[in-house]
Coordinates of C-alpha atoms and ligand atoms in Angstrom, one line a residue:
X1 CA -28.8 98.5 -0.8
X2 CA -26.7 97.9 -3.7
X3 CA -25.3 94.4 -4.1
X4 CA -21.4 93.9 -4.6
X5 CA -20.7 93.0 -8.1
X6 CA -19.7 89.6 -9.0
X7 CA -16.3 89.0 -10.3
X8 CA -15.1 86.1 -12.7
X9 CA -13.3 83.1 -11.3
X10 CA -9.7 83.4 -10.6
X11 CA -7.5 82.3 -13.6
X12 CA -10.5 82.7 -15.9
X13 CA -10.8 85.6 -18.3
X14 CA -13.2 87.4 -20.6
X15 CA -12.1 87.8 -24.3
X16 CA -13.6 91.3 -25.1
X17 CA -14.6 92.8 -28.4
X18 CA -11.4 94.5 -29.7
X19 CA -9.6 91.0 -29.0
X20 CA -12.1 88.8 -30.4
X21 CA -11.6 90.2 -33.9
X22 CA -7.9 89.0 -33.5
X23 CA -9.0 85.5 -32.2
X24 CA -11.3 85.1 -35.1
X25 CA -8.6 86.1 -37.6
X26 CA -6.2 83.3 -36.0
X27 CA -9.1 80.9 -36.1
X28 CA -9.9 81.5 -39.8
X29 CA -6.1 81.4 -40.6
X30 CA -5.9 78.1 -38.8
X31 CA -9.0 76.5 -40.3
X32 CA -8.0 77.5 -43.8
X33 CA -4.8 75.7 -43.5
X34 CA -6.2 72.8 -41.9
X35 CA -8.9 72.3 -44.4
X36 CA -6.3 72.8 -47.3
X37 CA -4.4 69.8 -45.9
X38 CA -7.5 67.5 -45.5
X39 CA -8.1 68.0 -41.8
X40 CA -11.9 67.9 -40.6
X41 CA -13.4 69.6 -37.7
X42 CA -14.4 67.5 -34.7
X43 CA -16.3 68.9 -31.7
X44 CA -16.2 67.1 -28.6
X45 CA -17.8 67.6 -25.2
X46 CA -15.9 69.9 -22.5
X47 CA -16.7 67.2 -19.9
X48 CA -15.8 63.6 -19.7
X49 CA -15.7 60.7 -17.3
X50 CA -12.6 61.3 -15.0
X51 CA -11.4 57.9 -16.0
X52 CA -10.7 58.9 -19.6
X53 CA -8.1 61.6 -18.4
X54 CA -6.8 59.4 -15.6
X55 CA -6.2 56.6 -18.0
X56 CA -4.8 58.6 -20.9
X57 CA -2.8 61.3 -19.4
X58 CA -1.3 59.2 -16.6
X59 CA -1.9 59.1 -13.0
X60 CA 1.7 60.6 -12.3
X61 CA 1.3 63.8 -14.3
X62 CA 0.7 67.2 -12.8
X63 CA -2.5 67.5 -14.7
X64 CA -4.1 64.4 -13.1
X65 CA -2.4 64.7 -9.7
X66 CA -3.4 68.3 -9.1
X67 CA -4.8 70.2 -11.8
X68 CA -8.2 68.7 -13.0
X69 CA -11.6 70.2 -12.2
X70 CA -13.1 67.0 -11.1
X71 CA -16.6 66.8 -9.4
X72 CA -19.4 64.2 -8.6
X73 CA -22.6 65.1 -10.4
X74 CA -26.0 64.7 -8.9
X75 CA -26.2 61.0 -10.4
X76 CA -22.8 60.3 -8.5
X77 CA -20.7 60.1 -11.8
X78 CA -17.2 61.5 -11.4
X79 CA -16.6 63.9 -14.1
X80 CA -13.9 66.3 -15.2
X81 CA -13.7 69.4 -17.3
X82 CA -11.3 68.5 -20.1
X83 CA -7.7 69.5 -19.5
X84 CA -6.7 68.8 -23.2
X85 CA -8.4 67.5 -26.3
X86 CA -6.5 64.5 -27.4
X87 CA -8.0 62.1 -25.0
X88 CA -11.5 63.0 -25.9
X89 CA -10.7 62.9 -29.5
X90 CA -9.4 59.3 -29.1
X91 CA -12.6 58.3 -27.1
X92 CA -14.6 59.6 -29.9
X93 CA -12.6 57.9 -32.6
X94 CA -13.0 54.6 -30.8
X95 CA -16.6 55.0 -29.8
X96 CA -17.8 55.8 -33.3
X97 CA -15.5 53.1 -34.9
X98 CA -14.1 55.8 -37.0
X99 CA -11.3 53.4 -37.9
X100 CA -13.5 50.7 -39.4
X101 CA -13.8 52.1 -42.9
X102 CA -10.4 53.9 -43.0
X103 CA -8.3 54.2 -40.0
X104 CA -6.6 57.3 -41.4
X105 CA -8.5 60.4 -40.2
X106 CA -7.2 64.1 -39.8
X107 CA -9.0 66.1 -37.3
X108 CA -8.9 69.7 -35.8
X109 CA -10.7 71.2 -33.0
X110 CA -10.6 74.6 -31.3
X111 CA -12.0 75.2 -27.7
X112 CA -11.5 75.7 -24.0
X113 CA -9.4 73.4 -21.6
X114 CA -9.3 73.6 -18.0
X115 CA -6.4 73.1 -15.6
X116 CA -6.3 74.5 -12.0
X117 CA -2.8 75.7 -12.3
X118 CA -1.4 78.7 -10.5
X119 CA -2.5 81.8 -12.5
X120 CA 0.0 84.0 -14.0
X121 CA 0.8 85.8 -17.2
X122 CA 0.3 83.3 -20.0
X123 CA -1.2 80.6 -17.8
X124 CA -4.9 80.5 -17.2
X125 CA -7.3 78.1 -15.6
X126 CA -9.6 78.2 -18.6
X127 CA -7.5 78.5 -21.7
X128 CA -8.1 77.7 -25.4
X129 CA -6.3 75.4 -27.7
X130 CA -6.2 74.9 -31.3
X131 CA -5.6 71.0 -32.0
X132 CA -4.8 68.9 -34.9
X133 CA -4.4 65.1 -34.8
X134 CA -3.7 62.5 -37.3
X135 CA -4.8 58.9 -36.8
X136 CA -3.9 55.8 -38.7
X137 CA -0.3 56.9 -39.9
X138 CA 2.8 55.4 -38.5
X139 CA 5.1 56.9 -41.1
X140 CA 7.2 59.9 -40.0
X141 CA 5.6 62.2 -42.7
X142 CA 2.8 62.6 -40.4
X143 CA 5.1 64.1 -37.7
X144 CA 6.9 66.2 -40.3
X145 CA 3.4 67.4 -41.6
X146 CA 2.3 68.6 -38.2
X147 CA 5.5 70.5 -37.4
X148 CA 5.3 71.9 -40.9
X149 CA 1.7 73.0 -40.4
X150 CA 2.7 74.8 -37.2
X151 CA 5.5 76.6 -38.9
X152 CA 3.2 77.6 -41.9
X153 CA 0.5 78.9 -39.5
X154 CA 2.8 81.0 -37.5
X155 CA 4.5 82.3 -40.8
X156 CA 0.9 83.2 -41.9
X157 CA 0.2 85.0 -38.7
X158 CA 3.5 86.9 -38.9
X159 CA 4.9 85.1 -35.9
X160 CA 8.6 84.7 -36.6
X161 CA 10.2 84.5 -33.3
X162 CA 9.7 80.8 -32.9
X163 CA 11.8 77.6 -32.9
X164 CA 10.7 74.1 -33.3
X165 CA 12.3 71.8 -30.6
X166 CA 12.1 68.3 -31.4
X167 CA 13.0 65.0 -29.6
X168 CA 12.4 61.3 -29.7
X169 CA 11.0 59.6 -26.8
X170 CA 11.6 56.2 -28.2
X171 CA 9.1 53.3 -27.8
X172 CA 8.4 50.4 -25.3
X173 CA 11.3 48.6 -26.8
X174 CA 14.1 51.0 -26.3
X175 CA 12.7 53.4 -23.6
X176 CA 13.3 51.0 -20.6
X177 CA 17.0 50.9 -21.3
X178 CA 17.1 54.7 -21.3
X179 CA 14.9 54.9 -18.2
X180 CA 17.5 52.5 -16.5
X181 CA 20.5 54.8 -17.2
X182 CA 18.4 57.9 -16.2
X183 CA 17.4 56.3 -12.8
X184 CA 21.0 55.5 -12.0
X185 CA 21.7 59.3 -12.4
X186 CA 18.6 60.2 -10.4
X187 CA 19.6 58.0 -7.6
X188 CA 22.9 59.8 -7.3
X189 CA 21.2 63.1 -7.6
X190 CA 18.4 62.4 -5.3
X191 CA 19.5 64.8 -2.4
X192 CA 19.2 67.7 -4.7
X193 CA 15.9 66.9 -6.5
X194 CA 12.6 68.7 -5.6
X195 CA 10.0 66.7 -3.7
X196 CA 7.8 66.3 -6.9
X197 CA 10.8 64.9 -8.7
X198 CA 11.8 62.6 -5.7
X199 CA 8.4 61.0 -6.4
X200 CA 8.6 61.0 -10.2
X201 CA 12.2 59.6 -9.9
X202 CA 10.7 56.0 -9.4
X203 CA 7.5 56.2 -11.0
X204 CA 8.1 58.4 -14.0
X205 CA 11.8 59.3 -14.2
X206 CA 11.5 61.0 -17.6
X207 CA 9.4 63.8 -16.2
X208 CA 12.3 64.9 -14.2
X209 CA 13.9 66.0 -17.4
X210 CA 11.6 68.8 -17.9
X211 CA 11.2 70.0 -14.3
X212 CA 11.8 73.7 -14.1
X213 CA 13.2 73.8 -10.5
X214 CA 16.6 75.0 -10.8
X215 CA 18.1 72.2 -8.5
X216 CA 16.7 69.6 -10.8
X217 CA 17.8 71.6 -14.0
X218 CA 21.3 71.5 -12.8
X219 CA 21.1 67.8 -11.8
X220 CA 19.9 67.0 -15.4
X221 CA 22.5 68.7 -17.1
X222 CA 24.7 65.7 -17.3
X223 CA 21.7 63.4 -18.1
X224 CA 22.1 60.8 -21.0
X225 CA 20.4 61.7 -24.2
X226 CA 17.5 59.5 -25.1
X227 CA 18.6 59.7 -28.8
X228 CA 21.6 57.7 -27.9
X229 CA 19.3 54.9 -26.7
X230 CA 16.8 54.7 -29.5
X231 CA 16.2 51.2 -31.3
X232 CA 16.9 50.9 -34.9
X233 CA 13.2 51.6 -35.8
X234 CA 13.0 54.8 -33.5
X235 CA 16.3 55.8 -34.8
X236 CA 15.3 55.5 -38.5
X237 CA 12.0 57.3 -37.8
X238 CA 13.7 60.1 -36.1
X239 CA 16.3 60.5 -38.8
X240 CA 13.4 60.7 -41.4
X241 CA 11.6 63.3 -39.4
X242 CA 14.8 65.5 -39.1
X243 CA 15.9 64.9 -42.8
X244 CA 12.5 66.0 -44.0
X245 CA 12.2 69.0 -41.8
X246 CA 15.6 70.1 -43.4
X247 CA 14.4 69.4 -46.9
X248 CA 11.1 71.5 -46.3
X249 CA 13.3 74.2 -44.8
X250 CA 11.8 74.2 -41.4
X251 CA 14.1 75.4 -38.8
X252 CA 14.4 73.2 -35.8
X253 CA 16.6 72.2 -32.8
X254 CA 17.0 68.7 -31.4
X255 CA 16.4 69.2 -27.7
X256 CA 17.2 66.1 -25.6
X257 CA 15.6 67.8 -22.4
X258 CA 12.2 67.8 -24.1
X259 CA 9.8 65.2 -22.8
X260 CA 6.5 66.8 -22.4
X261 CA 4.1 66.5 -19.6
X262 CA 1.8 63.7 -20.5
X263 CA 2.5 59.9 -20.4
X264 CA 1.1 58.9 -23.5
X265 CA 3.9 60.1 -25.8
X266 CA 6.1 57.7 -27.9
X267 CA 8.6 58.7 -30.4
X268 CA 8.5 62.3 -31.8
X269 CA 7.8 65.0 -29.2
X270 CA 7.9 68.6 -30.3
X271 CA 7.4 71.9 -28.9
X272 CA 7.2 75.4 -30.5
X273 CA 9.0 77.9 -28.2
X274 CA 9.1 81.6 -28.6
X275 CA 11.1 84.4 -26.9
X276 CA 8.2 86.6 -27.2
X277 CA 6.3 85.5 -23.9
X278 CA 8.7 85.6 -21.2
X279 CA 8.6 82.7 -18.7
X280 CA 5.8 80.7 -20.7
X281 CA 7.9 80.0 -23.8
X282 CA 5.8 77.2 -25.1
X283 CA 3.3 78.3 -27.6
X284 CA 2.4 74.8 -28.9
X285 CA 3.4 71.2 -28.3
X286 CA 2.6 67.8 -29.3
X287 CA 3.9 64.4 -30.2
X288 CA 3.2 60.8 -31.3
X289 CA 1.0 58.7 -29.0
X290 CA 1.0 55.3 -30.9
X291 CA -0.2 53.2 -27.9
X292 CA -3.0 55.5 -26.7
X293 CA -5.8 54.3 -28.9
X294 CA -5.0 50.8 -28.0
X295 CA -4.8 51.3 -24.2
X296 CA -8.2 53.2 -24.2
X297 CA -9.9 50.0 -25.6
X298 CA -9.5 50.7 -29.4
X299 CA -7.4 48.8 -31.9
X300 CA -3.7 49.3 -32.1
X301 CA -3.7 52.4 -34.3
X302 CA -0.9 54.9 -34.2
X303 CA -1.6 58.5 -33.9
X304 CA 0.0 61.9 -33.4
X305 CA -1.2 65.5 -32.7
X306 CA -0.4 69.0 -31.4
X307 CA -2.1 71.8 -29.3
X308 CA -1.3 75.3 -29.7
X309 CA -2.0 77.7 -26.9
X310 CA -4.4 80.0 -28.4
X311 CA -4.1 82.7 -25.6
X312 CA -0.5 82.6 -25.9
X313 CA -0.6 82.8 -29.7
X314 CA -3.1 85.7 -29.6
X315 CA -0.7 87.7 -27.3
X316 CA 2.1 87.5 -29.7
X317 CA -0.1 88.3 -32.7
X318 CA -1.6 91.2 -30.9
X319 CA 1.7 92.8 -30.2
X320 CA 3.2 92.2 -33.7
X321 CA 0.0 92.6 -36.0
X322 CA -3.0 93.9 -34.2
X323 CA -6.2 93.3 -36.3
X324 CA -8.3 96.5 -37.0
X325 CA -11.7 96.5 -35.8
X326 CA -14.1 97.0 -38.8
X327 CA -15.9 100.4 -38.3
X328 CA -19.5 101.1 -39.6
X329 CA -19.6 102.2 -43.2
X330 CA -22.5 104.1 -42.6
X331 CA -23.9 106.0 -39.5
X332 CA -27.5 107.2 -39.9
X333 CA -28.2 110.4 -37.9
X334 CA -32.0 110.5 -37.7
X335 CA -33.8 113.3 -35.9
X336 CA -37.4 113.0 -34.8
X337 CA -39.4 109.9 -34.5
X338 CA -40.9 109.8 -38.1
X339 CA -37.2 110.0 -39.6
X340 CA -36.0 107.5 -37.0
X341 CA -38.7 105.0 -38.0
X342 CA -37.7 105.3 -41.6
X343 CA -34.0 105.2 -40.8
X344 CA -34.5 102.0 -38.9
X345 CA -35.9 100.3 -41.8
X346 CA -33.2 101.5 -44.0
X347 CA -30.6 100.3 -41.7
X348 CA -32.0 96.7 -41.4
X349 CA -32.2 96.6 -45.3
X350 CA -28.6 97.7 -45.6
X351 CA -27.5 95.4 -43.0
X352 CA -28.9 92.3 -44.7
X353 CA -27.2 93.6 -48.0
X354 CA -23.8 93.5 -46.1
X355 CA -23.4 97.3 -45.6
X356 CA -21.9 97.8 -42.1
X357 CA -24.5 100.3 -40.6
X358 CA -25.1 102.0 -37.3
X359 CA -27.6 104.4 -35.9
X360 CA -28.9 106.0 -32.8
X361 CA -32.1 104.7 -31.6
X362 CA -32.9 107.4 -29.0
X363 CA -33.7 111.1 -29.4
X364 CA -30.3 112.9 -29.5
X365 CA -29.1 116.2 -31.1
X366 CA -27.4 116.2 -34.5
X367 CA -24.2 117.4 -32.8
X368 CA -24.2 114.4 -30.3
X369 CA -24.9 111.8 -33.1
X370 CA -22.1 113.4 -35.3
X371 CA -19.8 112.7 -32.3
X372 CA -21.0 109.4 -32.0
X373 CA -20.4 108.5 -35.7
X374 CA -16.9 110.0 -35.4
X375 CA -16.1 107.9 -32.3
X376 CA -17.3 104.8 -34.1
X377 CA -15.1 105.8 -37.2
X378 CA -18.0 105.7 -39.7
X379 CA -17.0 106.4 -43.2
X380 CA -20.3 108.3 -44.1
X381 CA -23.2 109.8 -42.2
X382 CA -26.7 110.1 -43.6
X383 CA -28.4 112.9 -42.0
X384 CA -32.4 112.7 -42.1
X385 CA -34.8 114.9 -40.2
X386 CA -38.2 116.3 -40.6
X387 CA -37.3 118.8 -43.2
X388 CA -35.4 116.2 -45.3
X389 CA -38.5 113.9 -45.2
X390 CA -40.6 116.7 -46.5
X391 CA -38.1 117.6 -49.2
X392 CA -37.7 113.9 -50.2
X393 CA -33.8 114.3 -49.8
X394 CA -31.3 113.2 -47.1
X395 CA -27.9 114.5 -46.8
X396 CA -24.8 112.1 -47.1
X397 CA -21.6 113.4 -45.4
X398 CA -18.3 112.0 -46.2
X399 CA -16.4 111.9 -42.9
X400 CA -13.0 112.0 -44.4
X401 CA -13.1 114.9 -46.7
X402 CA -16.4 116.5 -45.1
X403 CA -17.9 117.0 -48.3
X404 CA -21.8 116.6 -48.5
X405 CA -24.3 115.9 -51.1
X406 CA -28.1 115.4 -51.3
X407 CA -29.5 111.9 -52.0
X408 CA -33.2 111.2 -53.0
X409 CA -35.2 109.3 -50.3
X410 CA -37.0 107.6 -53.2
X411 CA -34.9 104.4 -53.7
X412 CA -32.4 105.5 -51.0
X413 CA -31.5 101.8 -50.0
X414 CA -30.4 100.7 -53.4
X415 CA -28.7 104.1 -53.9
X416 CA -26.6 103.7 -50.7
X417 CA -25.8 99.9 -51.4
X418 CA -24.3 101.2 -54.8
X419 CA -22.4 103.9 -53.3
X420 CA -20.9 102.0 -50.3
X421 CA -20.3 98.6 -51.7
Ligands
AMP501 P1 0.0 70.9 -23.3 O1 -1.4 70.4 -23.7 O2 0.3 71.0 -21.9 O3 1.0 70.2 -24.0 O4 0.0 72.4 -23.9 C1 -0.1 72.9 -25.1 C2 -0.1 74.2 -25.4 O5 -1.1 74.9 -24.5 C3 1.1 74.8 -24.6 O6 2.2 74.9 -25.4 C4 0.6 76.2 -24.0 O7 0.7 77.2 -25.3 C5 -0.8 76.1 -24.0 N1 -1.1 76.0 -22.5 C6 -1.1 74.9 -21.6 N2 -1.6 75.2 -20.5 C7 -1.9 76.4 -20.4 C8 -2.5 77.3 -19.5 N3 -2.7 76.9 -18.2 N4 -2.8 78.6 -19.8 C9 -2.5 79.1 -21.2 N5 -2.0 78.3 -22.1 C10 -1.8 76.9 -21.6

């Protein structure tokens, strides 16, 4: 009896050939840009001790409260599949004392993240992020550089329908005053808040600002703007960010509702939003987290970073500028085993010389093989059978103009390399 086939996990997905070309294109474009600006790749594990995320992302966040894939392993350690990359990069920066020689480090990393959210379009349980982080720079230029890099990357990928939203979340000096003002409003609005926000109201009132529930949104319409509460240092910092973005010609909007989901942000927070994705409008987000390295047991070193939603970005790029799949330059249609054995050796030699080549390994008629070559979009077809081997000449057919010519089997690989390169 045949077994039922096994399906992938809900909220997870396969990225298939046809899509992977586009993912590689995005990845290469991002890596080229990062490397030009002095960022170095870091690869961190996909699993960490649960404590790392609980301490860095914050106990009162959606991620830690209800979205982490956490389990006890056979050695009874409590482990979590990473829901984001920043915490791990900080852990690594501290663990390897990367600050000792020069605290200023720029990293990028690309890989899967895991959050058990409600799956929907643009929201997956395993999704991918492209991250960049700068450690050791307190100056607002780091903030501007990251937003500028996002803008440049999206331009290079021809993603135009985007806006940078920026805000400042203040610092431990000025945020308490804002929280106080906000809390007053929240107390008054309590009857209209959702159950999550009722809880957040006392523990993490800022989070109510970005709640998407209509009742909470409405209640937040009259919320004070954190910008009005910034201390002098935070104010100067934010003014330099907006000023320099203007000088660089990066379009942005100051968005006082923007707070971002994680606890560790200080000062600049930003998000790239797009109209191209429907409900899931955030394609990238980030911000400054000056206290995080210190709170994870490292020295007090400022840092800032962003994460791009790779899945969402790829959806936009696929719709606007799909990447063509590279068809084989040559298809070898061999007839009979002796010809196939020769053709196979030619194909391997052509492959290592960088010629895109395909062939049929089984016994199939010439007609079937020509169809196959056509389907794969091959530029040329080399036809070789018993009689061609005897005559010492194969036939090379140009699939575009249907012209054919003979080509000597002696030295055929070199000849084909010359013709096809
Ligand atoms: P965050 O780490 O929450 O700031 O997210 C950064 C970016 O990752 C977002 O702007 C999204 O583009 C993307 N992202 C976050 N969660 C998901 C998800 N569940 N599925 C797909 N993309 C996501």
